[in-house]
CSV table of C-alpha atoms in Angstrom, one decimal:
chain,number,residue,atom,x,y,z
A,1,MET,CA,139.6,42.4,-112.5
A,2,LYS,CA,140.5,46.0,-111.7
A,3,VAL,CA,141.4,47.5,-115.2
A,4,LEU,CA,143.2,50.8,-116.2
A,5,VAL,CA,142.7,52.0,-119.8
A,6,LEU,CA,145.2,54.2,-120.5
A,7,GLY,CA,144.4,56.8,-123.6
A,8,ALA,CA,140.6,57.6,-124.4
A,9,GLY,CA,140.8,58.0,-128.1
A,10,ALA,CA,139.1,56.2,-130.8
A,11,VAL,CA,140.5,52.7,-129.6
A,12,GLY,CA,140.4,53.3,-126.0
A,13,THR,CA,136.8,54.4,-126.4
A,14,VAL,CA,136.0,51.1,-127.8
A,15,SER,CA,137.7,48.8,-125.1
A,16,ALA,CA,136.4,50.9,-122.5
A,17,LEU,CA,132.8,50.4,-123.8
A,18,LYS,CA,133.6,46.5,-124.0
A,19,PHE,CA,135.1,46.5,-120.5
A,20,ALA,CA,132.1,48.2,-119.1
A,21,GLN,CA,130.0,44.9,-120.5
A,22,GLU,CA,132.1,42.7,-118.7
A,23,ALA,CA,130.6,41.3,-115.5
A,24,MET,CA,133.9,40.4,-114.3
A,25,VAL,CA,135.1,44.2,-114.3
A,26,GLU,CA,135.4,45.3,-110.6
A,27,GLN,CA,136.6,48.6,-111.4
A,28,LEU,CA,137.3,50.7,-114.7
A,29,VAL,CA,139.6,53.6,-114.5
A,30,ILE,CA,139.9,55.7,-117.7
A,31,ALA,CA,143.0,57.7,-118.0
A,32,ASP,CA,143.9,60.3,-120.6
A,33,ALA,CA,146.5,63.3,-120.5
A,34,VAL,CA,143.6,65.5,-121.7
A,35,PRO,CA,141.1,65.5,-118.7
A,36,ALA,CA,138.1,66.6,-120.6
A,37,ARG,CA,138.3,63.1,-123.0
A,38,ALA,CA,138.8,60.9,-120.1
A,39,VAL,CA,135.7,62.4,-118.1
A,40,SER,CA,133.4,62.4,-121.3
A,41,LEU,CA,134.0,58.8,-121.8
A,42,ALA,CA,133.4,58.2,-118.2
A,43,ASP,CA,130.3,60.0,-118.0
A,44,ARG,CA,129.2,58.2,-121.4
A,45,LEU,CA,129.5,55.1,-119.8
A,46,ASP,CA,127.5,56.4,-116.7
A,47,ASP,CA,128.4,53.4,-114.3
A,48,PRO,CA,129.5,53.3,-110.9
A,49,ARG,CA,132.2,51.0,-111.4
A,50,VAL,CA,133.9,53.6,-113.8
A,51,ARG,CA,135.9,56.7,-113.0
A,52,ALA,CA,138.2,59.2,-114.9
A,53,ILE,CA,141.7,60.5,-113.9
A,54,THR,CA,144.2,62.5,-115.7
A,55,LEU,CA,147.3,60.8,-116.7
A,56,ASP,CA,150.4,61.4,-118.6
A,57,ALA,CA,151.4,57.8,-120.2
A,58,GLY,CA,154.7,59.3,-120.6
A,59,SER,CA,155.5,59.7,-116.8
A,60,GLN,CA,156.8,56.3,-115.5
A,61,THR,CA,156.5,57.9,-111.8
A,62,ASP,CA,152.9,58.9,-112.6
A,63,VAL,CA,151.7,55.7,-114.2
A,64,THR,CA,153.1,53.6,-111.4
A,65,ARG,CA,151.5,55.8,-108.9
A,66,ALA,CA,147.9,55.6,-110.6
A,67,ILE,CA,148.4,51.9,-110.7
A,68,ARG,CA,149.1,51.5,-107.0
A,69,ASP,CA,146.5,54.0,-106.0
A,70,THR,CA,143.7,52.4,-107.9
A,71,GLY,CA,144.7,48.8,-107.2
A,72,THR,CA,145.0,48.2,-110.9
A,73,THR,CA,145.3,44.4,-112.0
A,74,ILE,CA,145.4,44.8,-115.5
A,75,LEU,CA,146.4,47.7,-117.7
A,76,LEU,CA,145.8,48.3,-121.5
A,77,ASN,CA,147.9,50.8,-123.3
A,78,ALA,CA,145.7,52.6,-125.7
A,79,ALA,CA,148.1,55.7,-125.9
A,80,LEU,CA,151.0,56.0,-128.6
A,81,PRO,CA,153.3,53.1,-128.9
A,82,ALA,CA,156.3,55.5,-128.0
A,83,THR,CA,155.1,55.1,-124.5
A,84,ASN,CA,155.0,51.2,-124.3
A,85,LEU,CA,158.4,51.0,-122.4
A,86,VAL,CA,157.7,53.6,-119.8
A,87,VAL,CA,154.4,52.0,-119.2
A,88,MET,CA,155.7,48.4,-118.9
A,89,ARG,CA,158.1,49.6,-116.5
A,90,ALA,CA,155.5,51.1,-114.3
A,91,CYS,CA,153.5,48.0,-114.5
A,92,LEU,CA,156.4,46.1,-113.3
A,93,ALA,CA,157.1,48.7,-110.4
A,94,ALA,CA,153.6,48.7,-109.4
A,95,GLY,CA,152.7,45.0,-109.9
A,96,CYS,CA,150.1,44.7,-112.8
A,97,HIS,CA,149.6,42.9,-116.0
A,98,TYR,CA,150.3,44.8,-119.2
A,99,ILE,CA,148.4,44.7,-122.6
A,100,ASP,CA,149.1,47.0,-125.7
A,101,MET,CA,148.1,47.0,-129.1
A,102,ALA,CA,151.1,48.2,-131.5
A,103,SER,CA,154.8,48.7,-131.2
A,104,GLY,CA,157.2,51.4,-132.7
A,105,GLY,CA,158.7,50.8,-136.3
A,106,SER,CA,161.7,49.5,-137.6
A,107,ASP,CA,163.8,52.6,-138.7
A,108,ALA,CA,166.4,54.2,-136.6
A,109,ASP,CA,164.3,57.0,-135.2
A,110,GLY,CA,164.5,56.8,-131.3
A,111,ILE,CA,161.3,55.2,-130.8
A,112,PRO,CA,161.2,51.9,-128.6
A,113,LYS,CA,160.8,49.0,-130.8
A,114,LEU,CA,159.2,45.5,-130.4
A,115,GLU,CA,162.5,44.1,-129.4
A,116,ASP,CA,163.2,46.6,-126.6
A,117,GLN,CA,159.9,45.1,-125.2
A,118,PHE,CA,160.8,41.7,-125.4
A,119,ALA,CA,164.1,42.8,-123.6
A,120,LEU,CA,161.9,42.9,-120.4
A,121,ASP,CA,160.7,39.2,-120.5
A,122,THR,CA,163.0,38.3,-117.7
A,123,ALA,CA,161.7,41.1,-115.5
A,124,PHE,CA,157.9,40.1,-116.1
A,125,LYS,CA,158.8,36.6,-115.3
A,126,GLN,CA,160.5,37.3,-112.0
A,127,ARG,CA,157.4,39.2,-110.8
A,128,ASP,CA,155.0,36.6,-112.3
A,129,LEU,CA,153.3,39.0,-114.4
A,130,MET,CA,152.1,39.1,-118.2
A,131,ALA,CA,153.2,41.4,-120.8
A,132,LEU,CA,150.7,40.9,-123.9
A,133,LEU,CA,152.0,42.8,-126.9
A,134,GLY,CA,150.2,43.6,-130.0
A,135,MET,CA,146.7,42.5,-129.0
A,136,GLY,CA,144.7,44.3,-131.3
A,137,ALA,CA,143.1,43.6,-134.8
A,138,ASP,CA,146.6,43.2,-136.5
A,139,PRO,CA,148.5,42.7,-134.6
A,140,GLY,CA,146.5,40.5,-132.4
A,141,THR,CA,143.7,38.6,-134.1
A,142,THR,CA,145.8,38.1,-136.8
A,143,ASN,CA,148.3,36.3,-134.8
A,144,VAL,CA,145.7,34.2,-133.3
A,145,TYR,CA,144.5,33.2,-136.7
A,146,ALA,CA,147.7,32.0,-137.6
A,147,ALA,CA,147.7,29.8,-134.2
A,148,TYR,CA,144.3,28.5,-135.4
A,149,ALA,CA,145.2,27.5,-139.0
A,150,ALA,CA,148.5,25.6,-137.5
A,151,LYS,CA,146.4,23.9,-134.9
A,152,HIS,CA,143.4,23.1,-137.0
A,153,LEU,CA,143.8,23.3,-140.8
A,154,LEU,CA,147.5,22.6,-141.7
A,155,ASP,CA,149.9,19.9,-141.0
A,156,GLU,CA,152.6,22.1,-141.9
A,157,VAL,CA,152.8,26.1,-142.2
A,158,THR,CA,154.9,27.5,-145.2
A,159,GLU,CA,153.5,30.6,-145.4
A,160,LEU,CA,151.7,33.4,-143.1
A,161,ARG,CA,150.6,36.5,-145.2
A,162,ILE,CA,148.7,39.2,-143.3
A,163,ARG,CA,146.3,41.2,-145.5
A,164,ASP,CA,144.3,44.3,-144.5
A,165,GLY,CA,141.9,45.8,-146.8
A,166,ASP,CA,139.6,49.1,-146.6
A,167,ASN,CA,137.3,50.6,-149.0
A,168,SER,CA,136.3,53.3,-146.7
A,169,VAL,CA,135.3,56.8,-147.7
A,170,CYS,CA,134.7,59.7,-145.3
A,171,HIS,CA,131.8,61.8,-145.5
A,172,GLY,CA,132.5,65.5,-146.1
A,173,HIS,CA,136.1,65.0,-146.6
A,174,ASP,CA,138.0,63.9,-149.6
A,175,GLY,CA,141.3,64.3,-148.6
A,176,PHE,CA,143.7,62.2,-146.5
A,177,VAL,CA,142.3,60.2,-143.6
A,178,ALA,CA,143.8,58.0,-141.0
A,179,ALA,CA,141.3,55.7,-139.5
A,180,PHE,CA,143.5,55.0,-136.4
A,181,SER,CA,146.3,57.4,-134.7
A,182,PRO,CA,147.8,59.2,-137.7
A,183,TRP,CA,151.1,59.5,-136.1
A,184,VAL,CA,151.3,55.5,-135.9
A,185,PHE,CA,149.9,55.2,-139.3
A,186,ILE,CA,152.5,57.4,-141.0
A,187,ASP,CA,155.1,55.7,-139.1
A,188,GLU,CA,154.0,52.3,-140.2
A,189,CYS,CA,153.7,53.6,-143.9
A,190,LEU,CA,157.0,55.4,-144.2
A,191,CYS,CA,159.6,53.3,-142.2
A,192,LYS,CA,161.1,50.2,-143.8
A,193,ALA,CA,158.8,47.2,-143.8
A,194,VAL,CA,160.0,43.9,-142.1
A,195,SER,CA,159.3,40.6,-144.1
A,196,TRP,CA,160.5,36.9,-143.4
A,197,ARG,CA,161.9,35.1,-146.4
A,198,ASP,CA,164.2,32.0,-146.7
A,199,GLY,CA,165.1,31.9,-143.2
A,200,ARG,CA,166.0,35.5,-142.3
A,201,PHE,CA,164.4,39.0,-142.0
A,202,HIS,CA,164.4,41.3,-145.0
A,203,LEU,CA,163.6,45.1,-145.1
A,204,GLU,CA,161.4,46.1,-148.0
A,205,ASP,CA,161.0,49.6,-149.3
A,206,PRO,CA,157.9,51.3,-148.1
A,207,LEU,CA,154.9,51.2,-150.1
A,208,THR,CA,156.3,48.6,-152.6
A,209,GLY,CA,155.3,45.3,-153.5
A,210,ARG,CA,152.0,46.2,-155.2
A,211,GLU,CA,149.8,43.2,-155.0
A,212,PRO,CA,146.1,42.9,-155.9
A,213,PHE,CA,144.3,40.8,-153.3
A,214,ASP,CA,140.7,39.6,-153.3
A,215,PHE,CA,139.1,40.7,-149.9
A,216,PRO,CA,135.7,39.0,-149.0
A,217,GLU,CA,132.7,41.6,-149.2
A,218,LEU,CA,135.4,44.4,-150.4
A,219,GLY,CA,136.7,42.8,-153.9
A,220,VAL,CA,140.3,43.1,-155.1
A,221,LEU,CA,142.2,45.9,-153.8
A,222,ASN,CA,145.9,47.0,-154.1
A,223,CYS,CA,147.8,46.2,-151.1
A,224,TYR,CA,151.7,47.4,-150.3
A,225,TYR,CA,154.5,46.4,-147.8
A,226,VAL,CA,154.0,48.4,-144.5
A,227,ASP,CA,156.0,47.5,-141.3
A,228,HIS,CA,154.0,45.4,-138.7
A,229,GLU,CA,154.7,43.4,-135.6
A,230,GLU,CA,153.5,40.1,-137.3
A,231,SER,CA,156.4,39.8,-139.6
A,232,LYS,CA,158.8,40.0,-136.7
A,233,THR,CA,156.7,37.8,-134.1
A,234,LEU,CA,155.2,34.9,-136.2
A,235,PRO,CA,158.7,33.8,-137.5
A,236,ARG,CA,159.6,33.1,-133.8
A,237,PHE,CA,156.8,30.6,-133.1
A,238,PHE,CA,156.3,29.1,-136.7
A,239,PRO,CA,159.9,28.5,-137.8
A,240,GLY,CA,159.1,26.3,-140.6
A,241,ALA,CA,157.4,29.2,-142.2
A,242,GLN,CA,159.2,30.3,-145.6
A,243,VAL,CA,157.3,33.6,-145.9
A,244,VAL,CA,155.9,36.1,-143.3
A,245,ASP,CA,154.9,39.4,-144.3
A,246,PHE,CA,152.3,42.2,-144.1
A,247,LYS,CA,150.7,44.3,-146.7
A,248,LEU,CA,148.2,47.1,-146.3
A,249,CYS,CA,145.3,48.3,-148.9
A,250,LEU,CA,146.2,51.8,-149.8
A,251,ASP,CA,144.3,53.9,-152.7
A,252,ASP,CA,146.6,56.1,-154.6
A,253,LEU,CA,145.6,59.3,-153.0
A,254,THR,CA,146.7,57.8,-149.6
A,255,ARG,CA,150.0,56.5,-151.2
A,256,GLU,CA,150.9,59.5,-152.8
A,257,SER,CA,149.9,62.0,-149.9
A,258,LEU,CA,152.3,59.6,-147.6
A,259,ARG,CA,155.1,60.1,-150.3
A,260,ALA,CA,154.6,63.8,-150.3
A,261,MET,CA,154.6,64.1,-146.7
A,262,LYS,CA,158.0,62.4,-146.7
A,263,ARG,CA,159.5,64.2,-149.8
A,264,LEU,CA,158.2,67.8,-148.1
A,265,GLY,CA,159.6,67.0,-144.7
A,266,PHE,CA,156.2,66.9,-143.0
A,267,SER,CA,156.8,63.4,-141.7
A,268,ARG,CA,159.9,64.6,-139.7
A,269,LYS,CA,159.6,64.3,-135.9
A,270,ASP,CA,162.8,66.6,-134.9
A,271,ARG,CA,162.1,70.3,-134.2
A,272,VAL,CA,162.6,73.0,-136.9
A,273,ALA,CA,162.5,76.9,-136.6
A,274,VAL,CA,159.6,78.5,-138.2
A,275,ARG,CA,160.1,82.4,-137.8
A,276,GLY,CA,161.7,82.1,-134.3
A,277,VAL,CA,159.3,79.2,-133.1
A,278,GLU,CA,160.4,75.7,-133.0
A,279,VAL,CA,157.9,73.2,-134.5
A,280,VAL,CA,157.6,69.3,-135.0
A,281,PRO,CA,156.6,69.0,-138.7
A,282,ARG,CA,154.7,65.8,-137.7
A,283,ASP,CA,152.9,67.4,-135.0
A,284,LEU,CA,151.7,70.1,-137.3
A,285,LEU,CA,150.6,67.6,-140.0
A,286,VAL,CA,148.7,65.6,-137.6
A,287,SER,CA,146.9,68.5,-136.0
A,288,LEU,CA,145.6,69.2,-139.4
A,289,LEU,CA,144.1,65.9,-140.0
A,290,PRO,CA,140.8,64.3,-138.5
A,291,ASP,CA,141.0,62.9,-135.2
A,292,PRO,CA,140.1,59.1,-135.8
A,293,LYS,CA,137.6,59.3,-133.0
A,294,ASP,CA,135.5,62.0,-134.8
A,295,LEU,CA,135.4,59.7,-137.8
A,296,ALA,CA,132.8,57.6,-136.5
A,297,GLY,CA,129.4,58.2,-138.1
A,298,ARG,CA,131.3,59.6,-141.0
A,299,LEU,CA,132.8,56.8,-142.7
A,300,ARG,CA,131.0,54.5,-145.3
A,301,GLY,CA,132.5,51.3,-146.3
A,302,ARG,CA,134.2,48.0,-144.7
A,303,THR,CA,137.3,47.0,-143.4
A,304,CYS,CA,138.6,43.3,-143.6
A,305,VAL,CA,141.7,42.1,-141.5
A,306,GLY,CA,142.8,38.8,-142.0
A,307,THR,CA,145.5,35.9,-142.3
A,308,LEU,CA,146.4,33.8,-145.3
A,309,ALA,CA,147.9,30.7,-144.1
A,310,ARG,CA,149.4,28.2,-146.6
A,311,GLY,CA,150.9,25.1,-146.1
A,312,ILE,CA,150.7,21.1,-146.3
A,313,VAL,CA,147.8,18.8,-145.6
A,314,GLY,CA,148.2,15.1,-146.2
A,315,GLY,CA,151.2,15.7,-148.4
A,316,GLU,CA,148.9,18.4,-150.4
A,317,ARG,CA,149.0,22.2,-150.6
A,318,ARG,CA,146.3,24.0,-149.0
A,319,ALA,CA,145.7,27.5,-148.1
A,320,TYR,CA,143.1,29.5,-146.0
A,321,TYR,CA,142.1,33.0,-145.3
A,322,LEU,CA,141.1,33.7,-141.8
A,323,TYR,CA,139.2,37.0,-141.3
A,324,ASN,CA,136.7,39.4,-139.7
A,325,VAL,CA,134.9,42.2,-142.0
A,326,ALA,CA,133.6,45.2,-139.9
A,327,ASP,CA,131.0,47.5,-141.7
A,328,HIS,CA,131.4,51.3,-140.5
A,329,GLU,CA,127.5,52.2,-140.6
A,330,SER,CA,126.7,48.8,-138.6
A,331,VAL,CA,129.2,49.3,-135.7
A,332,TYR,CA,128.5,53.0,-135.5
A,333,ALA,CA,124.8,52.1,-135.0
A,334,SER,CA,125.4,49.7,-132.4
A,335,LEU,CA,128.4,51.3,-130.5
A,336,GLY,CA,128.6,54.8,-132.1
A,337,VAL,CA,132.2,54.1,-133.1
A,338,GLN,CA,134.1,53.4,-136.6
A,339,ALA,CA,135.0,50.0,-137.7
A,340,THR,CA,138.8,50.4,-137.5
A,341,ALA,CA,138.8,51.2,-133.9
A,342,TYR,CA,136.1,48.4,-133.4
A,343,GLN,CA,138.2,45.8,-134.6
A,344,THR,CA,141.1,47.1,-132.7
A,345,GLY,CA,139.5,47.8,-129.4
A,346,ILE,CA,137.4,44.4,-128.7
A,347,PRO,CA,140.2,41.8,-128.8
A,348,PRO,CA,142.4,43.2,-125.8
A,349,VAL,CA,139.3,43.2,-123.8
A,350,ILE,CA,138.8,39.5,-124.5
A,351,ALA,CA,142.5,38.7,-123.9
A,352,ALA,CA,142.1,40.7,-120.4
A,353,SER,CA,139.1,38.3,-119.5
A,354,LEU,CA,141.1,35.3,-120.5
A,355,MET,CA,144.2,36.6,-118.4
A,356,ALA,CA,142.1,37.2,-115.5
A,357,GLU,CA,140.4,33.9,-115.7
A,358,GLY,CA,143.8,31.9,-115.9
A,359,VAL,CA,142.9,30.4,-119.4
A,360,TRP,CA,145.7,32.5,-120.9
A,361,SER,CA,148.5,32.5,-118.4
A,362,GLY,CA,152.4,32.6,-117.6
A,363,GLY,CA,154.7,35.3,-116.8
A,364,GLY,CA,156.9,37.2,-119.0
A,365,VAL,CA,156.6,39.2,-122.4
A,366,ARG,CA,154.3,37.4,-124.7
A,367,SER,CA,152.8,37.4,-128.1
A,368,PRO,CA,149.2,36.2,-129.0
A,369,GLU,CA,150.2,33.4,-131.1
A,370,GLU,CA,151.7,31.8,-128.3
A,371,PHE,CA,148.4,31.0,-126.8
A,372,ASP,CA,145.5,28.6,-127.4
A,373,PRO,CA,143.4,30.3,-130.1
A,374,ASP,CA,140.3,28.4,-129.6
A,375,PRO,CA,138.8,30.3,-126.4
A,376,PHE,CA,139.7,33.6,-127.9
A,377,LEU,CA,138.1,32.9,-131.2
A,378,GLU,CA,135.1,31.6,-129.5
A,379,ARG,CA,134.5,34.8,-127.6
A,380,LEU,CA,135.4,36.9,-130.6
A,381,THR,CA,132.2,36.1,-132.3
A,382,THR,CA,130.1,36.7,-129.3
A,383,GLY,CA,132.1,39.9,-128.7
A,384,GLY,CA,130.7,41.1,-131.8
A,385,MET,CA,133.3,40.1,-134.3
A,386,PRO,CA,132.3,37.1,-136.3
A,387,TRP,CA,135.4,35.7,-138.0
A,388,HIS,CA,135.4,33.4,-141.1
A,389,ILE,CA,137.7,31.2,-143.2
A,390,ARG,CA,138.2,30.9,-146.8
A,391,SER,CA,139.6,28.1,-148.9
A,392,ASP,CA,142.2,29.4,-151.3
A,393,ARG,CA,143.3,27.6,-154.5
A,394,ALA,CA,147.0,26.8,-153.4
A,395,ASP,CA,147.5,25.4,-157.1
A,396,LEU,CA,147.7,28.6,-158.6
A,397,PRO,CA,151.0,30.3,-159.9
A,398,GLU,CA,152.1,33.0,-157.2
A,399,PRO,CA,151.1,36.2,-159.1
A,400,GLU,CA,147.5,34.8,-159.7
A,401,ARG,CA,146.6,33.0,-156.6
A,402,GLU,CA,147.0,36.4,-154.8
A,403,ALA,CA,144.0,37.9,-156.5
A,404,GLY,CA,142.2,34.3,-157.2
A,405,ARG,CA,138.6,34.2,-156.1
A,406,LEU,CA,138.2,32.2,-153.0
A,407,ALA,CA,135.5,29.9,-151.9
A,408,GLU,CA,133.7,30.4,-148.7
A,409,VAL,CA,134.2,27.9,-145.8
A,410,ALA,CA,132.3,28.0,-142.6
A,411,ALA,CA,134.5,29.0,-139.5
């Protein structure tokens, strides 16, 4: 396969490093709007199959031309989600498969949303091309965990709750830190969060729904509603689920920082006049924050991404938490990156290989939970992300069982 990785940030770096380890990759093109970032990553790989180009992900004409000129067969969009529709249309025009790792939020802010991407389903089917959406850690592996639980662990799925934990601290920085794109992180946390209950979608106020959750290796951490793709796609494929939601662990400093950003207007995306100069408040804010790529080697702690699946087996209630834990120091020692980018950048490489081999196949706009989870999860461990299953005590009352101590079960 001939791969184009669009975006050489923290996640794009991990994906490029992993693609370079794949024997079936004939060519790897690393593209970024900042020439030095693409060139630096290509030089780091030092592989005759790899080269760098300068490319603006927001230009459909330029992306289409780059796909054609390089003969790309699979494009991984590791740029901002705001570029998704542009890049998808370029893939349609040039004739290559598409993968991304995140979509836009839910509020009416003018950013393309997941629904806009699914609207291109017919066009991709007509070209016999696949567009695989949300194939990172969460969304991505979390969706595959849900599919595995439905296939192997539960006769009937009644709840799918994504829980994401992080106990990281940043050496030399005691302020607000985003381990992935600050722009996307602020969007997800400050727009209303979609959840699925009682057969319909609900909008939850951002940063509400406090819930203590006991994460393996991390302990009990407080989680809150955050907008995420799983709450929108999983009900499509598991209509029997009574509840689907996403909650992210956030410490008090991060929550208060996010709320202050919104109160003071620093999360705004429109232009404001400052002494005769037009400035986008969000751009200013993000420019003052550490680049996620530069956090590699400075973060200490672990991240845990998983899916809590509840349902019925043989007439009895059961619950399982399927998850992966990544340690910042360990992944930095092995690959020179930080754990959040590591967990996000590996899954799309595995998915691309399955697509290239025809194991995951079919045209149209697709979501990870649609496919057989087994071949993906088999490669996840060998790819450096061992996953596990915990058995929950499904008989506990709702408030307590969210934080109940769980027994370890082999994956």
